[in-house]
């Protein structure tokens, strides 16, 4: 399994940096929702679920975190520590986010509105969903 990353274009000049993301261009789907997590407490692991249909692009806009993706067979981790890199997270990936730095801001672009029914929170149910059990 390979984690799919996107290099985001950095518009920099003497004033500083700016990254612009447009749906179907920089983000590979239509964006219905954006959310961000910050002030994550030390040692916390977020995520621990998959989705039935949601697609997402994650960007660590400040600080760093470790993202682990699991397709039911293989598990890979990546450290996100710059605002010029996005990671595509398909629906059928179990995800965990850990090792958040104190200043971390995790921003996520999502293809659908929030829907608790789209979450798969049980790992065995996830394995059945991806046909690995
Ligand atoms: C995901 C990973 C990467 C809302 O009310 N609306 C929202 O759009 C979201 C995302 C969350 N919430 C509420 C639900 C919970 O009471 O915010 C609280 C924290 O959400 P959650 O525990 O789901 O956060 P994470 O960081 O474990 O997971 C989130 C996303 O929920 C999830 O879709 O893929 O980030």
CSV table of C-alpha atoms and ligand atoms in Angstrom, one decimal:
chain,number,residue,atom,x,y,z
A,1,UNK,CA,0.0,0.0,0.0
A,2,UNK,CA,1.3,3.4,-0.9
A,3,UNK,CA,0.2,6.6,0.9
A,4,UNK,CA,-0.9,9.1,-1.7
A,5,UNK,CA,0.6,12.6,-1.1
A,6,UNK,CA,0.1,15.8,-3.0
A,7,UNK,CA,2.7,18.6,-3.2
A,8,UNK,CA,0.7,21.8,-2.8
A,9,UNK,CA,1.8,24.9,-4.6
A,10,UNK,CA,3.4,27.5,-2.3
A,11,UNK,CA,3.0,31.1,-3.4
A,12,UNK,CA,5.8,32.8,-1.6
A,13,UNK,CA,7.1,36.3,-1.7
A,14,UNK,CA,8.9,38.7,0.6
A,15,UNK,CA,5.8,38.9,2.8
A,16,UNK,CA,5.6,35.2,3.5
A,17,UNK,CA,3.7,32.1,2.1
A,18,UNK,CA,0.3,31.3,0.9
A,19,UNK,CA,-1.2,28.0,-0.3
A,20,UNK,CA,-4.5,28.0,-2.2
A,21,UNK,CA,-6.6,24.8,-2.7
A,22,UNK,CA,-9.3,24.5,-5.3
A,23,UNK,CA,-11.7,21.6,-5.5
A,24,UNK,CA,-11.2,19.1,-8.4
A,25,UNK,CA,-7.8,20.7,-8.9
A,26,UNK,CA,-5.6,20.8,-5.8
A,27,UNK,CA,-8.2,18.7,-3.9
A,28,UNK,CA,-9.2,15.7,-6.0
A,29,UNK,CA,-12.9,15.9,-5.3
A,30,UNK,CA,-15.7,18.4,-4.6
A,31,UNK,CA,-15.2,19.9,-1.2
A,32,UNK,CA,-18.4,19.9,1.0
A,33,UNK,CA,-16.7,20.5,4.4
A,34,UNK,CA,-13.5,21.7,6.0
A,35,UNK,CA,-12.6,21.0,9.7
A,36,UNK,CA,-9.5,21.4,11.7
A,37,UNK,CA,-8.2,20.0,15.0
A,38,UNK,CA,-5.8,21.8,17.3
A,39,UNK,CA,-4.8,21.9,21.0
A,40,UNK,CA,-4.6,18.1,20.9
A,41,UNK,CA,-3.4,16.8,24.2
A,42,UNK,CA,0.0,15.0,24.6
A,43,UNK,CA,-0.2,11.2,23.9
A,44,UNK,CA,-3.7,11.4,22.3
A,45,UNK,CA,-4.5,9.2,19.3
A,46,UNK,CA,-7.4,10.5,17.2
A,47,UNK,CA,-9.2,8.7,14.4
A,48,UNK,CA,-9.4,4.9,14.9
A,49,UNK,CA,-12.1,4.5,12.3
A,50,UNK,CA,-12.7,4.3,8.6
A,51,UNK,CA,-15.5,5.7,6.4
A,52,UNK,CA,-18.0,4.0,4.2
A,53,UNK,CA,-17.8,6.7,1.5
A,54,UNK,CA,-16.0,9.8,2.6
A,55,UNK,CA,-12.9,11.0,0.8
A,56,UNK,CA,-10.6,13.5,2.4
A,57,UNK,CA,-7.4,15.4,2.0
A,58,UNK,CA,-5.4,16.1,5.2
A,59,UNK,CA,-2.9,18.9,5.6
A,60,UNK,CA,-0.9,19.7,8.7
A,61,UNK,CA,-0.9,23.5,8.4
A,62,UNK,CA,1.2,23.9,11.6
A,63,UNK,CA,3.4,21.7,13.7
A,64,UNK,CA,3.5,18.0,13.0
A,65,UNK,CA,1.6,14.7,13.5
A,66,UNK,CA,1.9,11.1,12.4
A,67,UNK,CA,-0.9,9.7,10.2
A,68,UNK,CA,-1.2,5.9,10.0
A,69,UNK,CA,-3.4,4.3,7.2
A,70,UNK,CA,-4.4,0.7,7.1
A,71,UNK,CA,-6.1,-0.9,4.1
A,72,UNK,CA,-6.9,-4.1,6.0
A,73,UNK,CA,-3.8,-5.9,4.8
A,74,UNK,CA,-1.0,-3.3,5.1
A,75,UNK,CA,-0.4,-0.5,7.5
A,76,UNK,CA,1.8,2.6,6.6
A,77,UNK,CA,2.6,5.8,8.5
A,78,UNK,CA,3.7,9.2,7.4
A,79,UNK,CA,4.8,12.2,9.4
A,80,UNK,CA,3.1,15.4,8.2
A,81,UNK,CA,5.1,18.4,9.2
A,82,UNK,CA,4.7,21.0,6.5
A,83,UNK,CA,1.7,23.0,5.1
A,84,UNK,CA,2.7,22.2,1.4
A,85,UNK,CA,1.9,18.6,1.5
A,86,UNK,CA,-1.6,16.9,1.5
A,87,UNK,CA,-2.4,13.3,2.0
A,88,UNK,CA,-5.4,11.7,0.3
A,89,UNK,CA,-7.4,9.5,2.6
A,90,UNK,CA,-9.8,7.2,0.8
A,91,UNK,CA,-13.0,6.0,2.5
A,92,UNK,CA,-11.9,2.5,3.0
A,93,UNK,CA,-8.7,3.2,5.0
A,94,UNK,CA,-8.6,2.8,8.7
A,95,UNK,CA,-6.9,5.9,10.0
A,96,UNK,CA,-5.1,6.9,13.2
A,97,UNK,CA,-3.4,10.2,14.0
A,98,UNK,CA,-0.9,10.4,16.8
A,99,UNK,CA,2.3,12.1,17.9
A,100,UNK,CA,0.7,15.6,17.6
A,101,UNK,CA,3.1,18.4,18.4
A,102,UNK,CA,1.8,21.0,20.9
A,103,UNK,CA,1.3,23.6,18.2
A,104,UNK,CA,-0.3,21.1,15.6
A,105,UNK,CA,-3.2,22.3,13.5
A,106,UNK,CA,-4.6,19.4,11.4
A,107,UNK,CA,-6.8,20.6,8.6
A,108,UNK,CA,-9.0,18.3,6.6
A,109,UNK,CA,-11.0,18.8,3.4
A,110,UNK,CA,-13.9,16.4,3.1
A,111,UNK,CA,-16.1,15.3,0.2
A,112,UNK,CA,-19.3,15.1,2.2
A,113,UNK,CA,-21.1,16.8,5.1
A,114,UNK,CA,-20.7,15.3,8.5
A,115,UNK,CA,-22.6,12.1,8.9
A,116,UNK,CA,-22.0,9.8,11.9
A,117,UNK,CA,-23.6,6.9,9.9
A,118,UNK,CA,-20.7,7.0,7.5
A,119,UNK,CA,-18.2,6.0,10.2
A,120,UNK,CA,-16.9,2.5,10.8
A,121,UNK,CA,-15.6,2.4,14.3
A,122,UNK,CA,-15.1,-1.3,14.8
A,123,UNK,CA,-12.0,-2.8,13.3
A,124,UNK,CA,-13.6,-6.2,12.6
A,125,UNK,CA,-16.5,-4.5,10.9
A,126,UNK,CA,-13.9,-2.5,8.8
A,127,UNK,CA,-12.1,-5.8,7.8
A,128,UNK,CA,-15.5,-7.2,6.6
A,129,UNK,CA,-16.2,-3.9,4.8
A,130,UNK,CA,-12.9,-4.2,2.8
A,131,UNK,CA,-13.4,-7.9,2.2
A,132,UNK,CA,-10.5,-9.0,4.4
A,133,UNK,CA,-12.5,-11.1,6.8
B,1,LIG,C1,-11.5,11.6,10.1
B,1,LIG,C2,-10.3,12.1,10.8
B,1,LIG,C3,-9.1,12.3,10.0
B,1,LIG,C4,-18.5,17.4,14.0
B,1,LIG,O1,-19.5,17.8,14.7
B,1,LIG,N1,-18.4,17.7,12.7
B,1,LIG,C5,-17.4,17.3,11.9
B,1,LIG,O2,-17.3,17.6,10.7
B,1,LIG,C6,-16.3,16.5,12.6
B,1,LIG,C7,-15.1,16.0,11.7
B,1,LIG,C8,-16.5,16.2,13.9
B,1,LIG,N2,-17.5,16.7,14.6
B,1,LIG,C9,-17.6,16.4,16.0
B,1,LIG,C10,-17.8,14.9,16.4
B,1,LIG,C11,-17.1,14.7,17.7
B,1,LIG,O3,-17.9,15.1,18.8
B,1,LIG,O4,-16.3,16.7,16.6
B,1,LIG,C12,-15.9,15.8,17.6
B,1,LIG,C13,-14.6,15.2,17.3
B,1,LIG,O5,-14.7,14.4,16.1
B,1,LIG,P1,-13.9,13.0,15.9
B,1,LIG,O6,-13.8,12.3,17.2
B,1,LIG,O7,-14.6,12.2,14.8
B,1,LIG,O8,-12.5,13.5,15.5
B,1,LIG,P2,-11.2,12.6,14.9
B,1,LIG,O9,-10.1,13.5,14.9
B,1,LIG,O10,-11.1,11.3,15.7
B,1,LIG,O11,-11.6,12.2,13.4
B,1,LIG,C14,-11.7,13.2,12.4
B,1,LIG,C15,-13.0,13.0,11.5
B,1,LIG,O12,-14.1,12.9,12.3
B,1,LIG,C16,-12.8,11.8,10.6
B,1,LIG,O13,-13.8,11.9,9.6
B,1,LIG,O14,-11.3,10.9,9.1
B,1,LIG,O15,-10.6,13.3,11.6
